[in-house]
mmCIF file of C-alpha atoms and ligand atoms in Angstrom:
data_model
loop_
_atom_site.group_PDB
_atom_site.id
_atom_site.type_symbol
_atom_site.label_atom_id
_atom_site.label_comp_id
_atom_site.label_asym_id
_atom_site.label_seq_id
_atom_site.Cartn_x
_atom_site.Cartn_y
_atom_site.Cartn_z
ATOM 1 C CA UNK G 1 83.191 122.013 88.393
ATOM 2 C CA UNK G 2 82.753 118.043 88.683
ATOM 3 C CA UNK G 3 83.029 116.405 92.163
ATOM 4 C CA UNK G 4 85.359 114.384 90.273
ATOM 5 C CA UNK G 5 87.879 116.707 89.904
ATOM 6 C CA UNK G 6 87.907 117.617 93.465
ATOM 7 C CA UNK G 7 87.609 113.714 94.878
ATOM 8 C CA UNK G 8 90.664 113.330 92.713
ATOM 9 C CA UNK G 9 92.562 116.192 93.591
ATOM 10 C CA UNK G 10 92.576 115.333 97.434
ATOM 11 C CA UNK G 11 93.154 111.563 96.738
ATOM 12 C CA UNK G 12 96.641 113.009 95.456
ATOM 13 C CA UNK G 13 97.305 115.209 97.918
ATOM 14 C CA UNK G 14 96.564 111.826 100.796
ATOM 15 C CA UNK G 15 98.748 110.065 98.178
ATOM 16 C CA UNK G 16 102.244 112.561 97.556
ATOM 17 C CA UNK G 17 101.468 113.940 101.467
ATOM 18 C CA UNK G 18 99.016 112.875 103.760
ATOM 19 C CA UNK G 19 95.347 112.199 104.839
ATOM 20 C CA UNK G 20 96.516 115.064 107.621
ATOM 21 C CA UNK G 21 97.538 117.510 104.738
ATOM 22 C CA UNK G 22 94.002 117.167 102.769
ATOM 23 C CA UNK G 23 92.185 117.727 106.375
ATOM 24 C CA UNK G 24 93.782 120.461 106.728
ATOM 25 C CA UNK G 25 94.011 122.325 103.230
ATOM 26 C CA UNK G 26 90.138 121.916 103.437
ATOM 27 C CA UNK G 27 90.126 123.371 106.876
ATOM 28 C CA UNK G 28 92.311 126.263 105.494
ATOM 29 C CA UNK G 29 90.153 126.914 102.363
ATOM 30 C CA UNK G 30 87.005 126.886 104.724
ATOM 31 C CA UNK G 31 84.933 125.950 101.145
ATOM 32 C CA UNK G 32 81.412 126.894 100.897
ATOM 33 C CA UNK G 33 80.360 123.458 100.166
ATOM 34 C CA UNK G 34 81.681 122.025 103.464
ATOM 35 C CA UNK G 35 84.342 120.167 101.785
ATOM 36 C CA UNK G 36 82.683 116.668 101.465
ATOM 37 C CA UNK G 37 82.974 116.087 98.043
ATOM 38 C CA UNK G 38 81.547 113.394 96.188
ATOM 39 C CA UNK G 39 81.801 112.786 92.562
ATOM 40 C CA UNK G 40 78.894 113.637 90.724
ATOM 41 C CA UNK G 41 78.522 116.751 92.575
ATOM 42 C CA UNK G 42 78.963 119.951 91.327
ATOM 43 C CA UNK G 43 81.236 123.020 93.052
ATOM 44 C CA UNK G 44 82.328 126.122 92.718
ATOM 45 C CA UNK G 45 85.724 125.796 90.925
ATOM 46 C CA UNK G 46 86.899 128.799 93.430
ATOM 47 C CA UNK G 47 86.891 126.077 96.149
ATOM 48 C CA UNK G 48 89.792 124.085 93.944
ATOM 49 C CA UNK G 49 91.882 127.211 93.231
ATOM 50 C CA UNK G 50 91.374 127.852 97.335
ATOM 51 C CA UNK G 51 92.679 124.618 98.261
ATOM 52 C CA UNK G 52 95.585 124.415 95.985
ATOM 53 C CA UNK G 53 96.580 127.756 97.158
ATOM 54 C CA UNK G 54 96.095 126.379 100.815
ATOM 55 C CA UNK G 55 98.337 123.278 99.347
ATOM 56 C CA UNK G 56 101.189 125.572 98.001
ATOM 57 C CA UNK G 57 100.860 127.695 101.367
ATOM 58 C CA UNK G 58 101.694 124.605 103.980
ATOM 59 C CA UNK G 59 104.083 122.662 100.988
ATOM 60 C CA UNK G 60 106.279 125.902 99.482
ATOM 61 C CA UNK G 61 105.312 124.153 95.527
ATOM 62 C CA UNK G 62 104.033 127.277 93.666
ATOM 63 C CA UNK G 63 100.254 127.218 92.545
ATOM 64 C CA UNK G 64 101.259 126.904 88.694
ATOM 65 C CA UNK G 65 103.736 123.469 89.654
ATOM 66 C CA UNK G 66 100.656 122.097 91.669
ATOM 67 C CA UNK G 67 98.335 122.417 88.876
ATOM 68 C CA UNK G 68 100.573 120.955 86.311
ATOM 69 C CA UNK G 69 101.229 117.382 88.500
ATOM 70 C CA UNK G 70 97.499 117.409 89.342
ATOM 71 C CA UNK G 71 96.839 117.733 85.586
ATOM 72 C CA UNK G 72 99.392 114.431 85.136
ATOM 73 C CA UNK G 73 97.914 112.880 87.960
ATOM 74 C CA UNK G 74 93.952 113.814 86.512
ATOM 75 C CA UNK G 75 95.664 112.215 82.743
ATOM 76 C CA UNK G 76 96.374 108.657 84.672
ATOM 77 C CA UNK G 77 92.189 108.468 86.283
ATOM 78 C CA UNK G 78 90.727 109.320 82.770
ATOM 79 C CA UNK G 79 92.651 106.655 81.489
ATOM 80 C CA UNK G 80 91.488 104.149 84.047
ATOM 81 C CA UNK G 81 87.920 105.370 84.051
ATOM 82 C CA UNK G 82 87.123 106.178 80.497
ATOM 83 C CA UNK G 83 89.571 103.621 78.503
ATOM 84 C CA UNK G 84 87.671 104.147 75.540
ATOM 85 C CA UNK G 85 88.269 107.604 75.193
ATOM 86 C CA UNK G 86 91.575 106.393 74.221
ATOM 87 C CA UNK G 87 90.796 103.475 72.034
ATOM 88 C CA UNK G 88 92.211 103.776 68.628
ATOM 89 C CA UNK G 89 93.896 106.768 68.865
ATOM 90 C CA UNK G 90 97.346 106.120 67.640
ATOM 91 C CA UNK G 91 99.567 109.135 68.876
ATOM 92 C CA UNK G 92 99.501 111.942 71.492
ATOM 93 C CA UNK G 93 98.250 114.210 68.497
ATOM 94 C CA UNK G 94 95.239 112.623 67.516
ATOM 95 C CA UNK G 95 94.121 112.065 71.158
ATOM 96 C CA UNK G 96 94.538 115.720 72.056
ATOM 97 C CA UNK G 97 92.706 116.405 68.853
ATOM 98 C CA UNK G 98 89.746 114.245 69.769
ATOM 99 C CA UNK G 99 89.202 116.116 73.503
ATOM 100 C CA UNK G 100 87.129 118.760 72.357
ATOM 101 C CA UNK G 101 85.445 117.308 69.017
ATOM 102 C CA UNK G 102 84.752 114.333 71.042
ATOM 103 C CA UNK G 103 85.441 113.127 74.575
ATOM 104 C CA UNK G 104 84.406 116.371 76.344
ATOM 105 C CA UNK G 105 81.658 116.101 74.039
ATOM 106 C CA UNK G 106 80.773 112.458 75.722
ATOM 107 C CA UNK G 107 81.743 114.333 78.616
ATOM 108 C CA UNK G 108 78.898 116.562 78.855
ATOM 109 C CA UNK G 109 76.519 113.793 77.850
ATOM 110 C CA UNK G 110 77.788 112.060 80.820
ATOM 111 C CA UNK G 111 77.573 115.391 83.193
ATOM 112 C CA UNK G 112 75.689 117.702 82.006
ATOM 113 C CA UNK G 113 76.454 120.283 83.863
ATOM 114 C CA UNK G 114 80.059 119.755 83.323
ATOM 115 C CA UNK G 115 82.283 123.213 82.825
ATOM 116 C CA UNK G 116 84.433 122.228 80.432
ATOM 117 C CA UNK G 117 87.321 124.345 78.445
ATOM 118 C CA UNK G 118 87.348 124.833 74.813
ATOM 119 C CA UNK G 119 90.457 124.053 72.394
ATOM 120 C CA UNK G 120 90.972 124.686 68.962
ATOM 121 C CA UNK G 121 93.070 122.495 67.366
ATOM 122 C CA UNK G 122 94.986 122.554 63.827
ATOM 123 C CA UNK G 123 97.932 120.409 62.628
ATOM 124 C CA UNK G 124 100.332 122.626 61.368
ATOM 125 C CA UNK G 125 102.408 119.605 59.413
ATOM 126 C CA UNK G 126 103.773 116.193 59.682
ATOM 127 C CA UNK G 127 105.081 116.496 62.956
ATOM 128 C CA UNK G 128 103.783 120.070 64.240
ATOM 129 C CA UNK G 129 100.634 120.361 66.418
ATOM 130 C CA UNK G 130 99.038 123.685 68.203
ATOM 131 C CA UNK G 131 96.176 123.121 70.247
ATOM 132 C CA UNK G 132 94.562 126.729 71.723
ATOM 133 C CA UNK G 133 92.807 126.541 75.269
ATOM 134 C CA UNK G 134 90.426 128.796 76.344
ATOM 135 C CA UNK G 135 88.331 128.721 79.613
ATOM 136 C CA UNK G 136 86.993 131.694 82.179
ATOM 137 C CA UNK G 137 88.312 129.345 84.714
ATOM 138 C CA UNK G 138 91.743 129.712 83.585
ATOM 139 C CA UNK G 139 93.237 126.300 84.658
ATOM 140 C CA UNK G 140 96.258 126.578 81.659
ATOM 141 C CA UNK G 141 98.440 124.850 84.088
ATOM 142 C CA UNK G 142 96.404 121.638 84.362
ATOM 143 C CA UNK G 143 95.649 121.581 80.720
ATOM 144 C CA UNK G 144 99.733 121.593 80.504
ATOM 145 C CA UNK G 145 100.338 118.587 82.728
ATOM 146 C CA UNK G 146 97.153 116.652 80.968
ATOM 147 C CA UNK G 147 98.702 117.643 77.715
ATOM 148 C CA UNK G 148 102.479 116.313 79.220
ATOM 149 C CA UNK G 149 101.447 113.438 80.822
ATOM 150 C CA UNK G 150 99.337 112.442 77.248
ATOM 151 C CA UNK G 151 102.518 112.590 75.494
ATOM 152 C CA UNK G 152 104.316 110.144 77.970
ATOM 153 C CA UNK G 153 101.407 107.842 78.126
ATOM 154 C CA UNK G 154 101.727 107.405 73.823
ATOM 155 C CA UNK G 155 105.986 107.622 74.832
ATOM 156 C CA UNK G 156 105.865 110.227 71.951
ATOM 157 C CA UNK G 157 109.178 112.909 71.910
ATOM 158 C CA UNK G 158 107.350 116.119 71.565
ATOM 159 C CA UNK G 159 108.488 119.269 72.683
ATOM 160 C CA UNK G 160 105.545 121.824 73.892
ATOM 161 C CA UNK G 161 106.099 125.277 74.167
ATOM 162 C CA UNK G 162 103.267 127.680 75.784
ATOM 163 C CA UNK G 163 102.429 131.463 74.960
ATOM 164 C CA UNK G 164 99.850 133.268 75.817
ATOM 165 C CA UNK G 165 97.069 134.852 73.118
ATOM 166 C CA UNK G 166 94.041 136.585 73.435
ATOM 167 C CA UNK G 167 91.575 134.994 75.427
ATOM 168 C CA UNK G 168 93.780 131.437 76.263
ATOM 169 C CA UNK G 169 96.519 130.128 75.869
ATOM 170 C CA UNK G 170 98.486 128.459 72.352
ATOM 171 C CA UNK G 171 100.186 125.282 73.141
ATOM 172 C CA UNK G 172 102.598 124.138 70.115
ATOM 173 C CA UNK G 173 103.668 120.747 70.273
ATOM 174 C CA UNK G 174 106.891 119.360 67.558
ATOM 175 C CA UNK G 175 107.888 115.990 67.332
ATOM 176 C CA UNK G 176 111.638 115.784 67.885
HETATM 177 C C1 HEM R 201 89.484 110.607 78.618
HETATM 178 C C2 HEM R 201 89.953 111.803 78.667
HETATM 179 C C3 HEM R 201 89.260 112.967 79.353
HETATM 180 C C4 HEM R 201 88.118 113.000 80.104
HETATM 181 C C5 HEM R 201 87.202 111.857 80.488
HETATM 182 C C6 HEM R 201 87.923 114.378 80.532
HETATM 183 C C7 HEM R 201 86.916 114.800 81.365
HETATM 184 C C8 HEM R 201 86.871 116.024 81.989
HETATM 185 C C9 HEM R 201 85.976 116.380 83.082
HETATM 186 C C10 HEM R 201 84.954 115.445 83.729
HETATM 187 C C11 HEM R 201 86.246 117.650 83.428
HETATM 188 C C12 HEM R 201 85.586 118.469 84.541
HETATM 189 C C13 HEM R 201 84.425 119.257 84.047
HETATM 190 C C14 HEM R 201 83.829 120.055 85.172
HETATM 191 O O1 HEM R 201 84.553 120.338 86.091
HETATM 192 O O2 HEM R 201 82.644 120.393 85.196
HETATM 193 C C15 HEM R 201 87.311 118.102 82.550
HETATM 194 C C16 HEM R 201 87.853 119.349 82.602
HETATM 195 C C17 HEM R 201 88.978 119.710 81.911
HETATM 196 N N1 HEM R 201 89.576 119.006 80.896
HETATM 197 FE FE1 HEM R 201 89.116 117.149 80.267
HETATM 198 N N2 HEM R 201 88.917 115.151 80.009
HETATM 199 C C18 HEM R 201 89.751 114.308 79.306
HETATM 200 C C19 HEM R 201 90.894 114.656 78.654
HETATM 201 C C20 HEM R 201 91.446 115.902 78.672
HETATM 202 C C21 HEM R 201 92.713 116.246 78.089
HETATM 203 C C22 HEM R 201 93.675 115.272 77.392
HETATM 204 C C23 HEM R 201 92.905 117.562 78.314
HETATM 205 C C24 HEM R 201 94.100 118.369 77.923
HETATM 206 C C25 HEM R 201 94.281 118.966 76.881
HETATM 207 C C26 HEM R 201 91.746 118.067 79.047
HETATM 208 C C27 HEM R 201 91.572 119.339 79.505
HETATM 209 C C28 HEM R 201 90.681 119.721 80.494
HETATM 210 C C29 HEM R 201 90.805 120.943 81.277
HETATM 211 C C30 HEM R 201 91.917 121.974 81.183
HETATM 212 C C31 HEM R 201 89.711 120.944 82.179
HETATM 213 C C32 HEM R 201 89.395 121.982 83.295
HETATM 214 C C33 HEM R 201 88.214 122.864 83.006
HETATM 215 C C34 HEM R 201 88.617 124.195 82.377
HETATM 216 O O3 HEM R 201 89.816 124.423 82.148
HETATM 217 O O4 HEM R 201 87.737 125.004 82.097
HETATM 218 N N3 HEM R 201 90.868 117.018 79.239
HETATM 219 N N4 HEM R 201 87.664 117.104 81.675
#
């Protein structure tokens, strides 16, 4: 997994807690790598799970609640650092739409070693939207706050409901 993702994830734990909870949720995880990330590094993604873990451990948030604000917290850095990912997309819809056929696509150009996840996507009508993740890494949790925090950044009123199918997980999205 991209240093990125890890450089990010302990910025937000300095920023909601403290530079003396990341020290020590990296002490706790006791990662392979040593722990000094930097961003266009690659880690085992086992070292993220182990720190969030760590993170639930010393904060009482459950694992799945961590992911999901790290996932809205990842959202607001993509849109900083890659802003035209998001040009001329009009709607939550047709930016989640574009992830896999294109911006993890520029992704991997960009890192080529990048593990990314895979969605299917498929409008079901006007207003209905299912998008299908699928990754060995299993990170359906941050894929829900990306997905969450995408809606609020186009200040669309979707609902999103999440079930689990064979091999991922089917996120259906309705505009109210
Ligand atoms: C400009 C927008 C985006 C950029 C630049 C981007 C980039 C990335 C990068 C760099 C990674 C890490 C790859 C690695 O660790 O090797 C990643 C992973 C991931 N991305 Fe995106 N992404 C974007 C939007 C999204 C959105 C909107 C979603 C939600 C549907 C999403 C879902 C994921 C998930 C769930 C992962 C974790 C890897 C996995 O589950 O296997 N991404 N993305």
């Amino acid at each position: 997994m991209k240093g990125i993702v890890f450089t990010e994830f302990l910025e937000m734990v300095e920023d909601k807690f403290s530079t003396d909870l990341a020290d020590r949720i990296i002490e706790t995880a006791n990662p392979e790598s040593g722990g000094a990330y930097t961003s266009v590094g690659t880690y085992d993604h086992k070292e993220l799970v182990s720190m969030v873990v760590a993170l639930s451990q010393e904060t009482g948030i459950t694992v799945p609640n961590l992911l999901h604000n790290f996932g809205r917290h990842l959202f607001g850095k993509f849109l900083r650092s890659f802003p035209s990912f998001f040009e001329g997309t009009a709607d939550a819809f047709e930016l989640l739409e574009r992830v896999d056929s294109h911006i993890h696509i520029e992704v991997r150009k960009l890192y080529p070693d990048a593990e990314l996840p895979k969605f299917d996507t498929r409008r079901i009508g006007p207003n209905e939207f299912e998008m299908i993740y699928s990754s060995s890494r299993h990170f359906q949790d941050l894929a829900g706050g990306l997905i969450d925090a995408c809606i609020d950044h186009y200040s669309d009123k979707i609902s999103v409901e999440r079930v689990p199918c064979e091999g991922g997980f089917v996120f259906t999205m309705r505009k109210n």
